[in-house]
Coordinates of N, CA and C in Angstrom, one line a residue:
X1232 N 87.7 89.5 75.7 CA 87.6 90.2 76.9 C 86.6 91.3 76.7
X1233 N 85.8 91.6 77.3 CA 84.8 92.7 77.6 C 84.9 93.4 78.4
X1234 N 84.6 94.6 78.0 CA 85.0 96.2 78.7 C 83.8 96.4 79.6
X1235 N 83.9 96.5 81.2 CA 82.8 96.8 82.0 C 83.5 98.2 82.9
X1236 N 83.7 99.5 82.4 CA 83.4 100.2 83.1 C 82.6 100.5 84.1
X1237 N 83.1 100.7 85.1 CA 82.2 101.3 86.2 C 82.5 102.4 87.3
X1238 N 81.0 102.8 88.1 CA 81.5 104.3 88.2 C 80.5 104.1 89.8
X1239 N 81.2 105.3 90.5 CA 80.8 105.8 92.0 C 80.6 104.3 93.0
X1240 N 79.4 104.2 93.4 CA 79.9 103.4 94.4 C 80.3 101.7 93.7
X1241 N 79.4 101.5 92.4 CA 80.1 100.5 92.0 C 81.6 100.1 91.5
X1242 N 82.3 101.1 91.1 CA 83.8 101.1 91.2 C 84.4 101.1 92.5
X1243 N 83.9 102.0 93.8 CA 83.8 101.3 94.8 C 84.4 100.2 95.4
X1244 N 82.9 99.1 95.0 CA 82.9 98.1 95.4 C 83.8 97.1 95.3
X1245 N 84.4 97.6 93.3 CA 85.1 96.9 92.8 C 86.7 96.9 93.2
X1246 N 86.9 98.1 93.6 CA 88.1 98.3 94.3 C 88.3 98.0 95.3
X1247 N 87.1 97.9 96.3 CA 87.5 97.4 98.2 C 87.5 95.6 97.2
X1248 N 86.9 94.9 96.5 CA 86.8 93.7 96.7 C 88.6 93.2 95.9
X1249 N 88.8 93.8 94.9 CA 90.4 93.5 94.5 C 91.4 93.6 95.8
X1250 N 91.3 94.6 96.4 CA 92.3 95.1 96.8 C 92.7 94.2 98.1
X1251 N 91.2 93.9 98.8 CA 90.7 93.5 99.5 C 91.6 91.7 99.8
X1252 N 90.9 91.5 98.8 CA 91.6 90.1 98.0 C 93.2 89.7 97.6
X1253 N 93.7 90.9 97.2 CA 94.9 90.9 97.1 C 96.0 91.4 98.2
X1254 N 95.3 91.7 98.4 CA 96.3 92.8 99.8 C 97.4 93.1 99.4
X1255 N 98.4 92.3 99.4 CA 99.7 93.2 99.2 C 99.6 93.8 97.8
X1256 N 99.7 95.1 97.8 CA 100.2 95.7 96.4 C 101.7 96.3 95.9
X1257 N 101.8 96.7 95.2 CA 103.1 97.3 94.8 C 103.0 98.7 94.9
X1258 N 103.6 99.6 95.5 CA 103.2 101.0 95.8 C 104.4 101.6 94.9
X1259 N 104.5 102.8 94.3 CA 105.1 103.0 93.4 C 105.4 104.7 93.9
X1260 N 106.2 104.9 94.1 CA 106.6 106.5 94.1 C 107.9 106.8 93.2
X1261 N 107.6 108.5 93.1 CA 108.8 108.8 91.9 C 109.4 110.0 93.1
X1262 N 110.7 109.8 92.9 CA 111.8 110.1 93.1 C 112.4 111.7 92.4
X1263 N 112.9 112.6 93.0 CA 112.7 113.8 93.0 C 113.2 114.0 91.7
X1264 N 114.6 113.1 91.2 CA 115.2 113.3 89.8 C 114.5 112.7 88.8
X1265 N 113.5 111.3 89.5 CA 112.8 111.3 88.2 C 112.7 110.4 87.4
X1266 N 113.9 109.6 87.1 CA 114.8 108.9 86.8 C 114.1 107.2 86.7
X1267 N 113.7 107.0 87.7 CA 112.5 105.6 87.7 C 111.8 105.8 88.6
X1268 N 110.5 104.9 89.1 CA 109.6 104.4 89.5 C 110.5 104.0 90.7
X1269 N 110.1 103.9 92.2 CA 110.4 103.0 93.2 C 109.5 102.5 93.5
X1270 N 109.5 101.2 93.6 CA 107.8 100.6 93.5 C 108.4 99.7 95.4
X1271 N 108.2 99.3 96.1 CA 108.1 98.9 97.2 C 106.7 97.8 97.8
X1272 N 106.6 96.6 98.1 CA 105.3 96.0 98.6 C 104.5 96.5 99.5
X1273 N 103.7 96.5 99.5 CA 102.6 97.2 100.8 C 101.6 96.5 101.0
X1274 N 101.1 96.0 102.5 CA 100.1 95.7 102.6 C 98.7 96.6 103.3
X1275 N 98.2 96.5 102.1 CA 97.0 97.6 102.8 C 96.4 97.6 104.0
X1276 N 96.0 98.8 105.0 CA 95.4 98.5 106.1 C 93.7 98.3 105.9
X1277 N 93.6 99.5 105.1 CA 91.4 99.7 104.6 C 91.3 100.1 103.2
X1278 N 90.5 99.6 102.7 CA 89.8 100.3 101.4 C 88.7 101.0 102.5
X1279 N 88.7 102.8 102.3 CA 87.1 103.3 102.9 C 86.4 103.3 101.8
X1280 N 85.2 103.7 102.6 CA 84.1 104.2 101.9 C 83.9 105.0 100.5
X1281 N 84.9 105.6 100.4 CA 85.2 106.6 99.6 C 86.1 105.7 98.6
X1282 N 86.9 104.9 98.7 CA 87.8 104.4 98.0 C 89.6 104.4 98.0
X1283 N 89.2 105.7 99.3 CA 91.0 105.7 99.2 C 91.9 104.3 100.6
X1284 N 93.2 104.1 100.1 CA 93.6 103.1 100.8 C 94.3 103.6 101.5
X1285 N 94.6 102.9 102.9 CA 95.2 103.3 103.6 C 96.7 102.2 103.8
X1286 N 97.7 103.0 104.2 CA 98.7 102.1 104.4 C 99.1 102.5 106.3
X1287 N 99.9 101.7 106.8 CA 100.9 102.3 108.3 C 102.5 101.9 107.1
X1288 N 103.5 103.2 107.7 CA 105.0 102.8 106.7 C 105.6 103.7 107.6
X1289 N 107.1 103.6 107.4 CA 107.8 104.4 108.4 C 108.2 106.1 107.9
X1290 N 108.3 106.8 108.5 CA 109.3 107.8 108.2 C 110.7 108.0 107.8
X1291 N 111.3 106.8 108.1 CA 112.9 106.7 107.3 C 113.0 106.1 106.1
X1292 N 111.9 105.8 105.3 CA 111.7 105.1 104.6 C 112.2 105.9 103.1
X1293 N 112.6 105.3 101.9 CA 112.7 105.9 101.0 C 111.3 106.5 100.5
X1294 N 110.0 105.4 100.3 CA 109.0 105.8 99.8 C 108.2 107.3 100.9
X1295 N 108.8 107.8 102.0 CA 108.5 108.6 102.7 C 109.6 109.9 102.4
X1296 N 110.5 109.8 101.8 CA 111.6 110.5 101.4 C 111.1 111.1 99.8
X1297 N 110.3 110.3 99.2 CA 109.7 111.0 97.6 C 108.9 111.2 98.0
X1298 N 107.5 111.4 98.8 CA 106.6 111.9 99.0 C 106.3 112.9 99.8
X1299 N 107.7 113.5 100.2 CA 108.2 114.8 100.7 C 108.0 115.8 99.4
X1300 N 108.5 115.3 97.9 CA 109.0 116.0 97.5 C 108.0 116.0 96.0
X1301 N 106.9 114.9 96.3 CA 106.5 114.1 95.0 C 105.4 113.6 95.5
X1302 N 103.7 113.8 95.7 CA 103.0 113.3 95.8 C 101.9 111.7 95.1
X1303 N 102.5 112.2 93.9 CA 101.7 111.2 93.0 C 101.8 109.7 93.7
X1304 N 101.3 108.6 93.1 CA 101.4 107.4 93.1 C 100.7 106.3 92.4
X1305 N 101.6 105.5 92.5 CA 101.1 104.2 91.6 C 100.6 103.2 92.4
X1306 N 100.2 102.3 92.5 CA 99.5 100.9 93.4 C 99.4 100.3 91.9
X1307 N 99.7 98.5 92.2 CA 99.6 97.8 91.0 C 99.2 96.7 92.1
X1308 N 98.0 95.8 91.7 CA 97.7 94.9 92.3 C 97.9 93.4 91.3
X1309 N 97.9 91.9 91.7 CA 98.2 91.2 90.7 C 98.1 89.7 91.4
X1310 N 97.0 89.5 91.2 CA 96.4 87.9 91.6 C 96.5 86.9 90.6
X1311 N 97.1 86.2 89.8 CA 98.0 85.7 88.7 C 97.2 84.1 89.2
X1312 N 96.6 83.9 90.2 CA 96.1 82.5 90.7 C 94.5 82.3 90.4
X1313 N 94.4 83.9 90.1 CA 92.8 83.8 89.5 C 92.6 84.9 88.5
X1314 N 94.2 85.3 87.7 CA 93.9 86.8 86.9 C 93.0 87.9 87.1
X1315 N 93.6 88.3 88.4 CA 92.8 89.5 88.6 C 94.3 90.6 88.8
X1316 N 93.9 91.5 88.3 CA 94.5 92.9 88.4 C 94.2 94.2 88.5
X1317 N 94.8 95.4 89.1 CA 94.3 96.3 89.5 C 95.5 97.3 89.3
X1318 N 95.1 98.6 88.9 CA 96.5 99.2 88.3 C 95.4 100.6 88.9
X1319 N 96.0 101.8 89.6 CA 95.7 102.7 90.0 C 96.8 103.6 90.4
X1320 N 96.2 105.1 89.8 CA 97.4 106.0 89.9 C 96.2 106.9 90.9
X1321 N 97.1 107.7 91.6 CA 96.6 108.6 92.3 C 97.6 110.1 93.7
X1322 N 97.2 110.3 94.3 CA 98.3 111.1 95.2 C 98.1 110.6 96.4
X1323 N 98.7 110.8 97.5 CA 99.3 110.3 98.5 C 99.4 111.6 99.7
X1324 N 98.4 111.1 100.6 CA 99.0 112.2 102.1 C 98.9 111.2 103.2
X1325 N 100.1 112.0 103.7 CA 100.4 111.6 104.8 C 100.2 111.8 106.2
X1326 N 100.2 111.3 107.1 CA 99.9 112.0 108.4 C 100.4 111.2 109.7
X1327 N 99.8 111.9 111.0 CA 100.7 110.9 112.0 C 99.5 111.1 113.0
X1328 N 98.6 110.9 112.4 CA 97.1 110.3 113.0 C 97.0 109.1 113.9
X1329 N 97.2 109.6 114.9 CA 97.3 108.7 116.5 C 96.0 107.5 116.3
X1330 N 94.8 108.3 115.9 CA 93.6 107.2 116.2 C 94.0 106.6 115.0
X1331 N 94.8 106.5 113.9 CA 94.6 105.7 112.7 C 95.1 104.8 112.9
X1332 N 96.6 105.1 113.5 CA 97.3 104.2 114.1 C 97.0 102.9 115.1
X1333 N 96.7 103.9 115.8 CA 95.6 102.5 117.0 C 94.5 101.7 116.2
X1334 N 93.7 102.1 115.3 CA 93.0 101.5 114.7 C 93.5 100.4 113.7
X1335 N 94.7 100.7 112.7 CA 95.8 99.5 112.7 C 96.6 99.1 113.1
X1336 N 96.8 99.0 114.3 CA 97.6 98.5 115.0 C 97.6 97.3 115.0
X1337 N 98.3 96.0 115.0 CA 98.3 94.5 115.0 C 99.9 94.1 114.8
X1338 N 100.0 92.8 115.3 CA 101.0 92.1 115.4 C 101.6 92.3 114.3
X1339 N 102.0 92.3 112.8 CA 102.5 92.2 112.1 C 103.3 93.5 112.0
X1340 N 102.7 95.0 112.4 CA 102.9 96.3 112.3 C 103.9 96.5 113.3
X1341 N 103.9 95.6 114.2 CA 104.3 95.7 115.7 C 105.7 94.8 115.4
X1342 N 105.7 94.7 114.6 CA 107.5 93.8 114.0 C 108.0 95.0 113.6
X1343 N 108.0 95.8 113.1 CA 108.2 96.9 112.4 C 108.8 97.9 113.1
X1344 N 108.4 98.1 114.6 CA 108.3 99.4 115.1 C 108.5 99.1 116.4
X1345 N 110.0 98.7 116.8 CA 109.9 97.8 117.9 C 109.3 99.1 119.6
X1346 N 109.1 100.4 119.0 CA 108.6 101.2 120.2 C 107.0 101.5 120.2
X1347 N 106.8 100.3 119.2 CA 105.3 100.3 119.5 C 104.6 101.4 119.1
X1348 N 103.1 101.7 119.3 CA 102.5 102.3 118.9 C 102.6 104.1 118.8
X1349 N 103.2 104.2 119.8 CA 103.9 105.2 120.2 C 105.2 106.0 119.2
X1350 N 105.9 104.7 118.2 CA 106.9 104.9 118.0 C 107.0 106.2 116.7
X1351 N 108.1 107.4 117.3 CA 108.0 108.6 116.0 C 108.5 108.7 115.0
X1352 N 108.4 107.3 114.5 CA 108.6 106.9 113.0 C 107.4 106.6 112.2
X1353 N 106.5 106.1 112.9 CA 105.3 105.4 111.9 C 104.8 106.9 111.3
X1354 N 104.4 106.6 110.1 CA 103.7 107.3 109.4 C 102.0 106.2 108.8
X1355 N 101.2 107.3 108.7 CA 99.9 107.1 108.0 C 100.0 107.4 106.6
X1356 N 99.8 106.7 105.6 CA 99.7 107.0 104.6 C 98.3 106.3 104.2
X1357 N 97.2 107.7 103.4 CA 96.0 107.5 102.0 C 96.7 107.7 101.3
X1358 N 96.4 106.7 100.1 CA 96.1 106.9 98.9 C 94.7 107.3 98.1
X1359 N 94.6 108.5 97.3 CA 93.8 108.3 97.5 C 93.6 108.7 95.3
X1360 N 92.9 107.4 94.7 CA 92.8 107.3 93.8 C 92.0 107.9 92.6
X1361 N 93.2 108.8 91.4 CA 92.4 109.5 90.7 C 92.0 108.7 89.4
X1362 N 93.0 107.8 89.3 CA 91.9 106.8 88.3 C 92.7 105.3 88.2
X1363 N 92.0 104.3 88.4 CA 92.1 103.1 88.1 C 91.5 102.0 87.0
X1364 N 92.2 101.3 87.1 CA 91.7 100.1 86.1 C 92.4 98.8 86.1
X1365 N 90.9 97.6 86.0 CA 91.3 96.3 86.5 C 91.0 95.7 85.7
X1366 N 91.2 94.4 85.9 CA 90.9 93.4 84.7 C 90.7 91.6 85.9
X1367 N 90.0 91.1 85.3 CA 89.0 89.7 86.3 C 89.0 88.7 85.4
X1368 N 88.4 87.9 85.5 CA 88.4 87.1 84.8 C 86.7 86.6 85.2
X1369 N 85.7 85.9 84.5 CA 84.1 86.3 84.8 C 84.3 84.4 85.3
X1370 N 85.0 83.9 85.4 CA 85.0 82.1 86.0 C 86.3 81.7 86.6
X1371 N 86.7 80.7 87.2 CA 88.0 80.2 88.0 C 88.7 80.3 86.6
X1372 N 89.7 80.1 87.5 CA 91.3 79.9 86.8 C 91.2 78.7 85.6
X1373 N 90.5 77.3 85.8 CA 90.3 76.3 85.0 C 89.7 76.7 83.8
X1374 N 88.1 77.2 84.3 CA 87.1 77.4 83.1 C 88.0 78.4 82.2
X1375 N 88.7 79.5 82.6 CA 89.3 80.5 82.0 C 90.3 79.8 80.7
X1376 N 91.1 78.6 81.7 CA 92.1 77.8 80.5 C 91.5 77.0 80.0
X1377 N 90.7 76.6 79.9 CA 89.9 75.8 78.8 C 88.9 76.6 77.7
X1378 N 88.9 77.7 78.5 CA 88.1 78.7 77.0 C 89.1 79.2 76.2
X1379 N 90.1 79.6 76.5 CA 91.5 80.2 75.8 C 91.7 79.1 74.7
X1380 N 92.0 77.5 75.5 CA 92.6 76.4 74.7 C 91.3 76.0 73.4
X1381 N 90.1 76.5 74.2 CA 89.0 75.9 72.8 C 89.3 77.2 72.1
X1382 N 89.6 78.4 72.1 CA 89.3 79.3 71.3 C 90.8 79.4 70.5
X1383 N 91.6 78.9 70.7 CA 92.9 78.6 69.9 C 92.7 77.2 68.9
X1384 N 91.9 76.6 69.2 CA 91.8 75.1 68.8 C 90.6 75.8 67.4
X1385 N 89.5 76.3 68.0 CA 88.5 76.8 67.2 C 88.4 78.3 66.0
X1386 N 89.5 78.7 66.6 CA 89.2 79.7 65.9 C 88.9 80.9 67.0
X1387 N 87.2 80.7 67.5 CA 86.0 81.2 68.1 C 86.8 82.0 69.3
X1388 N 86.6 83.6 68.9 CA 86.7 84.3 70.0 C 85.7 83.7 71.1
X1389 N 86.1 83.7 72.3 CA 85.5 83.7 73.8 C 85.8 84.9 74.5
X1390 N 84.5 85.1 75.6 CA 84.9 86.2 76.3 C 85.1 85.5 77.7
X1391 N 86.7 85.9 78.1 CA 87.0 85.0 78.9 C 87.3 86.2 80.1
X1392 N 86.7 87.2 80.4 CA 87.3 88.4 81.3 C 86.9 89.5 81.0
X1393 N 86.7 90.2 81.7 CA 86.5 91.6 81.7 C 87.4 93.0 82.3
X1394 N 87.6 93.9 81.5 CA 88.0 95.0 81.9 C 87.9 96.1 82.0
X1395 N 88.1 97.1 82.8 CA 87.2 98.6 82.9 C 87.7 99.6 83.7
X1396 N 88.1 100.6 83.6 CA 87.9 101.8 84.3 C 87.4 101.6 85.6
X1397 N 87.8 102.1 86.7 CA 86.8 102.4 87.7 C 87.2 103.7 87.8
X1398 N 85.7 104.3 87.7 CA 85.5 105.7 87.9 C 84.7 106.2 89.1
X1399 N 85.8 106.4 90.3 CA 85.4 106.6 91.8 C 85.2 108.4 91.7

C-alpha cells in the first residue's frame, strides 16, 4: 500500500468523492461522562466547497443531546465492495438554518418529520473536518484479489492501494 497524502483543494476533492460515494457514514459523538463513543448512521446531505459535511437530524435526538455539551466528532466511512475508507475527526455546529433546510429538504427527510419542513425539531448539522484519512484501493475489487493472492503465492510485495492524510 502506498502513502498519498494530500492537501487543500485536492484533499478536497478526495473527500467530496468518498463521501459522496459512500453516503451513509457512521457519525460518532461523545457523551458528557465519556464513557464510549455513540456512533449513529447518517446520511450526508453536501460535501461544500470547503470540505465540511452537512447533515439534517433532530433535536431530541441523543447525538443532539452530546453536542450540547461536546462538540467534537467522528465520521467513519466504509465501502468494503470496493475497499474504500474514510475516517475523519472534526467539530460539529449546529443550527436551525431555514434556507439549509429547504435546500435539503426531500422525501426521505420528510419520513422523519412528520410536520414537515417547518417542524421545531429538525436541526442542521456541519461537520466540519480537522483531520482525516482514507484508504482506496488504485483498481476494482477483482484486480485488488488477485494481487493480494499472487503476492501470497509469490512472495512479491504488490501495491494494491493507497493511503493518506487529507489535509483540508
Amino acid at each position: 500500500m502506498s502513502t498519498e497524502n494530500l492537501h487543500n483543494q485536492e484533499a478536497i476533492d478526495k473527500l467530496q468523492e468518498l463521501v459522496d460515494k459512500i453516503d451513509i457514514g457512521m457519525l460518532g459523538t461523545y457523551p458528557e461522562n465519556g464513557s464510549y463513543v455513540h456512533a449513529v448512521p447518517m446520511s450526508r446531505q453536501e460535501v461544500d466547497e470547503s470540505g465540511n459535511i452537512w447533515f439534517l437530524f433532530s433535536s431530541e435526538s441523543d447525538t443532539h443531546t452530546h453536542l450540547e455539551s461536546n462538540d467534537q466528532v467522528s465520521l467513519l466511512y466504509s465501502d468494503v465492495s470496493d475497499y474504500s475508507f474514510l475516517s475523519i475527526n472534526g467539530h460539529a455546529e449546529v443550527s436551525r438554518d431555514q434556507e439549509r433546510i429547504d435546500k435539503y429538504w426531500n422525501k426521505m427527510i420528510e419520513g422523519w418529520f412528520e410536520k414537515g419542513k417547518e417542524d421545531p425539531r429538525i436541526r442542521v448539522l456541519r461537520v466540519v473536518p480537522s483531520e482525516a484519512h482514507y484508504w482506496d484501493n488504485k483498481s476494482n475489487k477483482l484486480v485488488t484479489f488477485f494481487k493480494v493472492a499472487a503476492s501470497a503465492i509469490t512472495g512479491a510485495k504488490k501495491d494494491v492501494g493507497r493511503q493518506g492524510d487529507l489535509n483540508i
